Amino acid sequence: MMSSEFFTTWFLPGVWITVQVTLYAAVLGAAVSFVIGLARGSRLWIVRFVAGAYFEVFRGMSALVLMFWMFFALPLFGWQLEPLWAGVSALGLTYGAYGSEVVRGSLAAVPTAQKEAGVALNFTRWQRLRLIELPQAWPEMMPPFNNLLIELLKGTALVSVITVADMTFAGNLFRLGTNETTPIYTLLLVLYFVLAFVITRGMRMLERRAKAGVGERPEKSGGAGAKPGARATSLRAGSQSAGGVR
């Protein structure tokens, strides 16, 4: 059985490290997602080329192999990363590449009439992005970002192979010391589920607020989504206003 000393010395700190890795990698991944996603829609071909190259390269890489490279190979170039930051960097850069496609696709889905309204109002590119495009694209980003965040949480288990003492690392220590496999891996499965459930509830709350901000009816807890006509009505109103400006 798991002793209280092991639980307080290794397992609870391991859960906290898992949360930290998820949070840090999510912040890095979000920054990469928006930078690369916006750059892929740039008018400058060189910016689009560099952003597209990043997307293709990091989307095609294994996060585990990239983690090994950052931890074992990067020191050969004179840059030594702590195990925690090697794991965070590998996960953030990899999942940021996936997230950039979410950003690019959501912005591309904003109706052309909405963008033309900003041009007619003589908005700068940044003003159109901040006041028109991002507010409408943000609700569409939330469900795929929720999935990516949960995948990132589960991907944090990889950091245990580079000696980061997350909860998977602590669980493996317990298994090696006691030879009890089923209880510890069952507990790990439950903990990952609980953390994923908390993330999902938080992201759905943000999604409801984002939808309310653009005139959509927030989803009810029963699971029914917004009325199909809500977003269409909002977009039609925006299109009509754009036409009036022109």
PDB file of C-alpha atoms in Angstrom:
ATOM      1  CA  MET A   1       0.000   0.000   0.000  1.00  0.00           C
ATOM      2  CA  MET A   2       1.035   3.597  -0.582  1.00  0.00           C
ATOM      3  CA  SER A   3       2.479   5.049   2.627  1.00  0.00           C
ATOM      4  CA  SER A   4       1.514   8.525   3.808  1.00  0.00           C
ATOM      5  CA  GLU A   5       5.192   9.532   3.641  1.00  0.00           C
ATOM      6  CA  PHE A   6       5.427   8.589  -0.026  1.00  0.00           C
ATOM      7  CA  PHE A   7       2.136  10.309  -0.742  1.00  0.00           C
ATOM      8  CA  THR A   8       3.206  13.636   0.805  1.00  0.00           C
ATOM      9  CA  THR A   9       6.854  13.473  -0.308  1.00  0.00           C
ATOM     10  CA  TRP A  10       6.436  12.337  -3.907  1.00  0.00           C
ATOM     11  CA  PHE A  11       2.882  11.977  -5.122  1.00  0.00           C
ATOM     12  CA  LEU A  12       1.277  15.290  -4.134  1.00  0.00           C
ATOM     13  CA  PRO A  13       4.329  17.285  -5.292  1.00  0.00           C
ATOM     14  CA  GLY A  14       4.153  15.253  -8.511  1.00  0.00           C
ATOM     15  CA  VAL A  15       0.556  16.336  -9.079  1.00  0.00           C
ATOM     16  CA  TRP A  16       1.603  19.967  -8.570  1.00  0.00           C
ATOM     17  CA  ILE A  17       4.470  19.586 -11.051  1.00  0.00           C
ATOM     18  CA  THR A  18       2.037  18.125 -13.610  1.00  0.00           C
ATOM     19  CA  VAL A  19      -0.195  21.174 -13.149  1.00  0.00           C
ATOM     20  CA  GLN A  20       2.807  23.490 -13.499  1.00  0.00           C
ATOM     21  CA  VAL A  21       4.052  21.833 -16.688  1.00  0.00           C
ATOM     22  CA  THR A  22       0.547  22.013 -18.158  1.00  0.00           C
ATOM     23  CA  LEU A  23       0.187  25.696 -17.257  1.00  0.00           C
ATOM     24  CA  TYR A  24       3.623  26.789 -18.499  1.00  0.00           C
ATOM     25  CA  ALA A  25       3.392  24.786 -21.712  1.00  0.00           C
ATOM     26  CA  ALA A  26      -0.137  26.120 -22.318  1.00  0.00           C
ATOM     27  CA  VAL A  27       1.065  29.730 -21.967  1.00  0.00           C
ATOM     28  CA  LEU A  28       3.950  29.099 -24.370  1.00  0.00           C
ATOM     29  CA  GLY A  29       1.682  27.189 -26.744  1.00  0.00           C
ATOM     30  CA  ALA A  30      -0.926  29.973 -26.729  1.00  0.00           C
ATOM     31  CA  ALA A  31       1.712  32.583 -27.557  1.00  0.00           C
ATOM     32  CA  VAL A  32       3.075  30.448 -30.401  1.00  0.00           C
ATOM     33  CA  SER A  33      -0.460  29.710 -31.641  1.00  0.00           C
ATOM     34  CA  PHE A  34      -1.392  33.356 -32.043  1.00  0.00           C
ATOM     35  CA  VAL A  35       1.968  34.526 -33.386  1.00  0.00           C
ATOM     36  CA  ILE A  36       2.207  31.783 -36.011  1.00  0.00           C
ATOM     37  CA  GLY A  37      -1.544  31.760 -36.732  1.00  0.00           C
ATOM     38  CA  LEU A  38      -1.604  35.507 -37.373  1.00  0.00           C
ATOM     39  CA  ALA A  39       1.662  35.386 -39.330  1.00  0.00           C
ATOM     40  CA  ARG A  40       0.222  32.771 -41.675  1.00  0.00           C
ATOM     41  CA  GLY A  41      -2.373  35.341 -42.720  1.00  0.00           C
ATOM     42  CA  SER A  42       0.153  38.107 -43.279  1.00  0.00           C
ATOM     43  CA  ARG A  43       0.294  40.037 -46.555  1.00  0.00           C
ATOM     44  CA  LEU A  44       4.078  39.570 -46.685  1.00  0.00           C
ATOM     45  CA  TRP A  45       5.034  36.337 -48.391  1.00  0.00           C
ATOM     46  CA  ILE A  46       8.240  35.954 -46.377  1.00  0.00           C
ATOM     47  CA  VAL A  47       6.281  36.101 -43.106  1.00  0.00           C
ATOM     48  CA  ARG A  48       3.781  33.551 -44.418  1.00  0.00           C
ATOM     49  CA  PHE A  49       6.640  31.328 -45.586  1.00  0.00           C
ATOM     50  CA  VAL A  50       8.463  31.366 -42.242  1.00  0.00           C
ATOM     51  CA  ALA A  51       5.235  30.779 -40.287  1.00  0.00           C
ATOM     52  CA  GLY A  52       4.177  27.989 -42.643  1.00  0.00           C
ATOM     53  CA  ALA A  53       7.597  26.357 -42.340  1.00  0.00           C
ATOM     54  CA  TYR A  54       7.363  26.443 -38.553  1.00  0.00           C
ATOM     55  CA  PHE A  55       3.885  24.931 -38.674  1.00  0.00           C
ATOM     56  CA  GLU A  56       4.877  22.088 -40.972  1.00  0.00           C
ATOM     57  CA  VAL A  57       8.127  21.286 -39.143  1.00  0.00           C
ATOM     58  CA  PHE A  58       6.801  21.260 -35.583  1.00  0.00           C
ATOM     59  CA  ARG A  59       3.513  19.612 -36.515  1.00  0.00           C
ATOM     60  CA  GLY A  60       5.497  16.744 -38.018  1.00  0.00           C
ATOM     61  CA  MET A  61       7.855  16.324 -35.051  1.00  0.00           C
ATOM     62  CA  SER A  62       7.452  13.918 -32.171  1.00  0.00           C
ATOM     63  CA  ALA A  63       7.129  15.854 -28.917  1.00  0.00           C
ATOM     64  CA  LEU A  64       9.021  13.098 -27.097  1.00  0.00           C
ATOM     65  CA  VAL A  65      11.957  13.128 -29.527  1.00  0.00           C
ATOM     66  CA  LEU A  66      12.046  16.942 -29.445  1.00  0.00           C
ATOM     67  CA  MET A  67      12.113  16.729 -25.648  1.00  0.00           C
ATOM     68  CA  PHE A  68      15.068  14.321 -25.794  1.00  0.00           C
ATOM     69  CA  TRP A  69      16.841  16.632 -28.245  1.00  0.00           C
ATOM     70  CA  MET A  70      16.383  19.685 -26.041  1.00  0.00           C
ATOM     71  CA  PHE A  71      17.543  17.830 -22.940  1.00  0.00           C
ATOM     72  CA  PHE A  72      20.408  15.743 -24.344  1.00  0.00           C
ATOM     73  CA  ALA A  73      21.522  17.387 -27.621  1.00  0.00           C
ATOM     74  CA  LEU A  74      21.081  21.097 -26.904  1.00  0.00           C
ATOM     75  CA  PRO A  75      23.890  21.105 -24.279  1.00  0.00           C
ATOM     76  CA  LEU A  76      26.307  20.181 -27.085  1.00  0.00           C
ATOM     77  CA  PHE A  77      25.640  23.677 -28.467  1.00  0.00           C
ATOM     78  CA  GLY A  78      26.364  25.282 -25.091  1.00  0.00           C
ATOM     79  CA  TRP A  79      22.791  25.680 -23.878  1.00  0.00           C
ATOM     80  CA  GLN A  80      21.743  23.542 -20.929  1.00  0.00           C
ATOM     81  CA  LEU A  81      18.050  23.452 -20.033  1.00  0.00           C
ATOM     82  CA  GLU A  82      16.640  22.206 -16.766  1.00  0.00           C
ATOM     83  CA  PRO A  83      14.540  19.037 -17.277  1.00  0.00           C
ATOM     84  CA  LEU A  84      11.326  20.908 -16.432  1.00  0.00           C
ATOM     85  CA  TRP A  85      11.968  23.641 -18.993  1.00  0.00           C
ATOM     86  CA  ALA A  86      13.083  21.186 -21.645  1.00  0.00           C
ATOM     87  CA  GLY A  87       9.740  19.435 -21.262  1.00  0.00           C
ATOM     88  CA  VAL A  88       7.758  22.676 -21.198  1.00  0.00           C
ATOM     89  CA  SER A  89       9.554  23.994 -24.294  1.00  0.00           C
ATOM     90  CA  ALA A  90       9.043  20.812 -26.307  1.00  0.00           C
ATOM     91  CA  LEU A  91       5.357  20.568 -25.426  1.00  0.00           C
ATOM     92  CA  GLY A  92       4.657  24.295 -25.871  1.00  0.00           C
ATOM     93  CA  LEU A  93       6.364  24.520 -29.265  1.00  0.00           C
ATOM     94  CA  THR A  94       4.675  21.355 -30.544  1.00  0.00           C
ATOM     95  CA  TYR A  95       1.146  22.096 -29.368  1.00  0.00           C
ATOM     96  CA  GLY A  96       1.588  25.738 -30.389  1.00  0.00           C
ATOM     97  CA  ALA A  97       1.986  24.527 -33.977  1.00  0.00           C
ATOM     98  CA  TYR A  98      -1.323  22.675 -33.717  1.00  0.00           C
ATOM     99  CA  GLY A  99      -2.975  25.707 -32.128  1.00  0.00           C
ATOM    100  CA  SER A 100      -1.773  28.025 -34.903  1.00  0.00           C
ATOM    101  CA  GLU A 101      -4.011  26.179 -37.347  1.00  0.00           C
ATOM    102  CA  VAL A 102      -6.957  26.750 -35.009  1.00  0.00           C
ATOM    103  CA  VAL A 103      -6.209  30.489 -34.954  1.00  0.00           C
ATOM    104  CA  ARG A 104      -5.700  30.699 -38.711  1.00  0.00           C
ATOM    105  CA  GLY A 105      -8.841  28.725 -39.525  1.00  0.00           C
ATOM    106  CA  SER A 106     -11.042  30.621 -37.061  1.00  0.00           C
ATOM    107  CA  LEU A 107      -9.922  34.008 -38.398  1.00  0.00           C
ATOM    108  CA  ALA A 108     -10.424  32.843 -41.970  1.00  0.00           C
ATOM    109  CA  ALA A 109     -13.999  31.819 -41.077  1.00  0.00           C
ATOM    110  CA  VAL A 110     -14.999  35.376 -40.120  1.00  0.00           C
ATOM    111  CA  PRO A 111     -17.382  36.563 -42.887  1.00  0.00           C
ATOM    112  CA  THR A 112     -15.817  38.822 -45.501  1.00  0.00           C
ATOM    113  CA  ALA A 113     -18.552  41.423 -44.965  1.00  0.00           C
ATOM    114  CA  GLN A 114     -17.388  41.883 -41.386  1.00  0.00           C
ATOM    115  CA  LYS A 115     -13.826  42.557 -42.537  1.00  0.00           C
ATOM    116  CA  GLU A 116     -15.025  44.901 -45.266  1.00  0.00           C
ATOM    117  CA  ALA A 117     -16.947  46.882 -42.672  1.00  0.00           C
ATOM    118  CA  GLY A 118     -13.672  47.610 -40.883  1.00  0.00           C
ATOM    119  CA  VAL A 119     -12.054  48.701 -44.136  1.00  0.00           C
ATOM    120  CA  ALA A 120     -15.005  50.982 -44.876  1.00  0.00           C
ATOM    121  CA  LEU A 121     -14.633  52.527 -41.418  1.00  0.00           C
ATOM    122  CA  ASN A 122     -10.958  53.197 -42.201  1.00  0.00           C
ATOM    123  CA  PHE A 123      -9.735  50.899 -39.446  1.00  0.00           C
ATOM    124  CA  THR A 124      -6.092  49.874 -39.451  1.00  0.00           C
ATOM    125  CA  ARG A 125      -5.215  46.190 -39.801  1.00  0.00           C
ATOM    126  CA  TRP A 126      -4.652  45.949 -36.054  1.00  0.00           C
ATOM    127  CA  GLN A 127      -7.962  47.676 -35.288  1.00  0.00           C
ATOM    128  CA  ARG A 128      -9.857  45.323 -37.613  1.00  0.00           C
ATOM    129  CA  LEU A 129      -8.179  42.367 -35.980  1.00  0.00           C
ATOM    130  CA  ARG A 130      -8.789  43.554 -32.419  1.00  0.00           C
ATOM    131  CA  LEU A 131     -12.296  44.983 -32.787  1.00  0.00           C
ATOM    132  CA  ILE A 132     -13.901  42.819 -35.478  1.00  0.00           C
ATOM    133  CA  GLU A 133     -12.096  39.593 -36.347  1.00  0.00           C
ATOM    134  CA  LEU A 134     -10.771  38.263 -33.030  1.00  0.00           C
ATOM    135  CA  PRO A 135     -14.013  38.840 -31.044  1.00  0.00           C
ATOM    136  CA  GLN A 136     -15.927  36.772 -33.629  1.00  0.00           C
ATOM    137  CA  ALA A 137     -13.234  34.129 -34.089  1.00  0.00           C
ATOM    138  CA  TRP A 138     -12.579  33.648 -30.370  1.00  0.00           C
ATOM    139  CA  PRO A 139     -15.746  31.595 -29.618  1.00  0.00           C
ATOM    140  CA  GLU A 140     -14.908  29.288 -32.537  1.00  0.00           C
ATOM    141  CA  MET A 141     -11.411  28.725 -31.151  1.00  0.00           C
ATOM    142  CA  MET A 142     -12.554  27.574 -27.723  1.00  0.00           C
ATOM    143  CA  PRO A 143     -13.698  23.973 -28.453  1.00  0.00           C
ATOM    144  CA  PRO A 144     -10.532  22.986 -30.387  1.00  0.00           C
ATOM    145  CA  PHE A 145      -8.360  24.788 -27.829  1.00  0.00           C
ATOM    146  CA  ASN A 146     -10.123  22.794 -25.120  1.00  0.00           C
ATOM    147  CA  ASN A 147      -9.210  19.555 -26.893  1.00  0.00           C
ATOM    148  CA  LEU A 148      -5.608  20.691 -27.371  1.00  0.00           C
ATOM    149  CA  LEU A 149      -5.307  21.643 -23.701  1.00  0.00           C
ATOM    150  CA  ILE A 150      -6.525  18.223 -22.613  1.00  0.00           C
ATOM    151  CA  GLU A 151      -4.102  16.557 -25.023  1.00  0.00           C
ATOM    152  CA  LEU A 152      -1.360  18.752 -23.587  1.00  0.00           C
ATOM    153  CA  LEU A 153      -2.268  17.655 -20.058  1.00  0.00           C
ATOM    154  CA  LYS A 154      -1.974  14.009 -21.053  1.00  0.00           C
ATOM    155  CA  GLY A 155       1.237  14.768 -22.934  1.00  0.00           C
ATOM    156  CA  THR A 156       2.867  16.032 -19.732  1.00  0.00           C
ATOM    157  CA  ALA A 157       3.383  12.394 -18.754  1.00  0.00           C
ATOM    158  CA  LEU A 158       6.255  12.407 -21.265  1.00  0.00           C
ATOM    159  CA  VAL A 159       8.351  14.645 -19.032  1.00  0.00           C
ATOM    160  CA  SER A 160       8.809  11.728 -16.627  1.00  0.00           C
ATOM    161  CA  VAL A 161      11.288  10.160 -19.077  1.00  0.00           C
ATOM    162  CA  ILE A 162      13.688  13.099 -18.626  1.00  0.00           C
ATOM    163  CA  THR A 163      13.551  12.793 -14.818  1.00  0.00           C
ATOM    164  CA  VAL A 164      10.917  15.460 -14.139  1.00  0.00           C
ATOM    165  CA  ALA A 165       9.183  14.243 -10.967  1.00  0.00           C
ATOM    166  CA  ASP A 166       5.595  14.646 -12.137  1.00  0.00           C
ATOM    167  CA  MET A 167       2.847  12.346 -10.901  1.00  0.00           C
ATOM    168  CA  THR A 168       3.609   9.731 -13.551  1.00  0.00           C
ATOM    169  CA  PHE A 169       7.252   9.679 -12.412  1.00  0.00           C
ATOM    170  CA  ALA A 170       6.116   9.321  -8.790  1.00  0.00           C
ATOM    171  CA  GLY A 171       3.737   6.541  -9.763  1.00  0.00           C
ATOM    172  CA  ASN A 172       6.503   4.632 -11.518  1.00  0.00           C
ATOM    173  CA  LEU A 173       8.716   4.977  -8.433  1.00  0.00           C
ATOM    174  CA  PHE A 174       5.949   3.498  -6.304  1.00  0.00           C
ATOM    175  CA  ARG A 175       5.432   0.627  -8.744  1.00  0.00           C
ATOM    176  CA  LEU A 176       9.145  -0.194  -8.821  1.00  0.00           C
ATOM    177  CA  GLY A 177       9.365  -0.114  -5.023  1.00  0.00           C
ATOM    178  CA  THR A 178       6.249  -2.162  -4.232  1.00  0.00           C
ATOM    179  CA  ASN A 179       5.555  -4.084  -7.452  1.00  0.00           C
ATOM    180  CA  GLU A 180       1.909  -2.976  -7.206  1.00  0.00           C
ATOM    181  CA  THR A 181       0.860  -1.996 -10.700  1.00  0.00           C
ATOM    182  CA  THR A 182      -2.929  -1.894 -10.756  1.00  0.00           C
ATOM    183  CA  PRO A 183      -3.584   0.470  -7.805  1.00  0.00           C
ATOM    184  CA  ILE A 184      -1.080   3.123  -8.835  1.00  0.00           C
ATOM    185  CA  TYR A 185      -1.978   3.214 -12.529  1.00  0.00           C
ATOM    186  CA  THR A 186      -5.675   3.244 -11.676  1.00  0.00           C
ATOM    187  CA  LEU A 187      -5.057   6.228  -9.412  1.00  0.00           C
ATOM    188  CA  LEU A 188      -3.098   7.977 -12.181  1.00  0.00           C
ATOM    189  CA  LEU A 189      -5.915   7.423 -14.671  1.00  0.00           C
ATOM    190  CA  VAL A 190      -8.427   8.890 -12.223  1.00  0.00           C
ATOM    191  CA  LEU A 191      -6.229  11.914 -11.522  1.00  0.00           C
ATOM    192  CA  TYR A 192      -5.692  12.676 -15.212  1.00  0.00           C
ATOM    193  CA  PHE A 193      -9.447  12.401 -15.746  1.00  0.00           C
ATOM    194  CA  VAL A 194     -10.183  14.771 -12.853  1.00  0.00           C
ATOM    195  CA  LEU A 195      -7.698  17.352 -14.126  1.00  0.00           C
ATOM    196  CA  ALA A 196      -9.084  17.058 -17.660  1.00  0.00           C
ATOM    197  CA  PHE A 197     -12.625  17.468 -16.353  1.00  0.00           C
ATOM    198  CA  VAL A 198     -11.660  20.638 -14.471  1.00  0.00           C
ATOM    199  CA  ILE A 199     -10.047  22.029 -17.625  1.00  0.00           C
ATOM    200  CA  THR A 200     -13.141  21.217 -19.684  1.00  0.00           C
ATOM    201  CA  ARG A 201     -15.500  22.934 -17.252  1.00  0.00           C
ATOM    202  CA  GLY A 202     -13.299  26.017 -17.166  1.00  0.00           C
ATOM    203  CA  MET A 203     -12.989  26.198 -20.948  1.00  0.00           C
ATOM    204  CA  ARG A 204     -16.743  25.777 -21.424  1.00  0.00           C
ATOM    205  CA  MET A 205     -17.361  28.648 -19.034  1.00  0.00           C
ATOM    206  CA  LEU A 206     -15.000  30.809 -21.099  1.00  0.00           C
ATOM    207  CA  GLU A 207     -16.728  29.646 -24.280  1.00  0.00           C
ATOM    208  CA  ARG A 208     -20.146  30.683 -22.952  1.00  0.00           C
ATOM    209  CA  ARG A 209     -18.846  34.123 -22.054  1.00  0.00           C
ATOM    210  CA  ALA A 210     -17.174  34.513 -25.446  1.00  0.00           C
ATOM    211  CA  LYS A 211     -20.373  33.574 -27.255  1.00  0.00           C
ATOM    212  CA  ALA A 212     -22.403  35.949 -25.139  1.00  0.00           C
ATOM    213  CA  GLY A 213     -19.955  38.687 -26.089  1.00  0.00           C
ATOM    214  CA  VAL A 214     -20.814  38.334 -29.789  1.00  0.00           C
ATOM    215  CA  GLY A 215     -24.547  38.027 -29.295  1.00  0.00           C
ATOM    216  CA  GLU A 216     -24.914  34.260 -29.212  1.00  0.00           C
ATOM    217  CA  ARG A 217     -27.042  32.603 -26.578  1.00  0.00           C
ATOM    218  CA  PRO A 218     -24.760  30.770 -24.115  1.00  0.00           C
ATOM    219  CA  GLU A 219     -25.083  27.001 -24.000  1.00  0.00           C
ATOM    220  CA  LYS A 220     -27.173  25.603 -21.186  1.00  0.00           C
ATOM    221  CA  SER A 221     -25.717  23.066 -18.790  1.00  0.00           C
ATOM    222  CA  GLY A 222     -28.046  20.435 -20.206  1.00  0.00           C
ATOM    223  CA  GLY A 223     -25.830  20.293 -23.295  1.00  0.00           C
ATOM    224  CA  ALA A 224     -28.086  22.044 -25.818  1.00  0.00           C
ATOM    225  CA  GLY A 225     -26.131  24.587 -27.845  1.00  0.00           C
ATOM    226  CA  ALA A 226     -27.090  28.034 -28.914  1.00  0.00           C
ATOM    227  CA  LYS A 227     -29.960  28.448 -31.307  1.00  0.00           C
ATOM    228  CA  PRO A 228     -28.769  27.941 -34.866  1.00  0.00           C
ATOM    229  CA  GLY A 229     -30.059  31.331 -35.907  1.00  0.00           C
ATOM    230  CA  ALA A 230     -28.345  33.307 -33.158  1.00  0.00           C
ATOM    231  CA  ARG A 231     -24.934  33.628 -34.816  1.00  0.00           C
ATOM    232  CA  ALA A 232     -26.486  34.008 -38.268  1.00  0.00           C
ATOM    233  CA  THR A 233     -28.660  36.898 -37.009  1.00  0.00           C
ATOM    234  CA  SER A 234     -25.602  38.581 -35.531  1.00  0.00           C
ATOM    235  CA  LEU A 235     -23.614  38.158 -38.730  1.00  0.00           C
ATOM    236  CA  ARG A 236     -26.481  39.381 -40.894  1.00  0.00           C
ATOM    237  CA  ALA A 237     -26.762  42.487 -38.730  1.00  0.00           C
ATOM    238  CA  GLY A 238     -23.045  43.107 -39.138  1.00  0.00           C
ATOM    239  CA  SER A 239     -23.290  42.627 -42.893  1.00  0.00           C
ATOM    240  CA  GLN A 240     -26.171  45.082 -43.124  1.00  0.00           C
ATOM    241  CA  SER A 241     -24.246  47.662 -41.115  1.00  0.00           C
ATOM    242  CA  ALA A 242     -21.236  47.162 -43.371  1.00  0.00           C
ATOM    243  CA  GLY A 243     -23.416  47.696 -46.391  1.00  0.00           C
ATOM    244  CA  GLY A 244     -24.768  50.879 -44.887  1.00  0.00           C
ATOM    245  CA  VAL A 245     -21.289  52.250 -44.367  1.00  0.00           C
ATOM    246  CA  ARG A 246     -20.259  51.541 -47.920  1.00  0.00           C
TER     247      ARG A 246
END
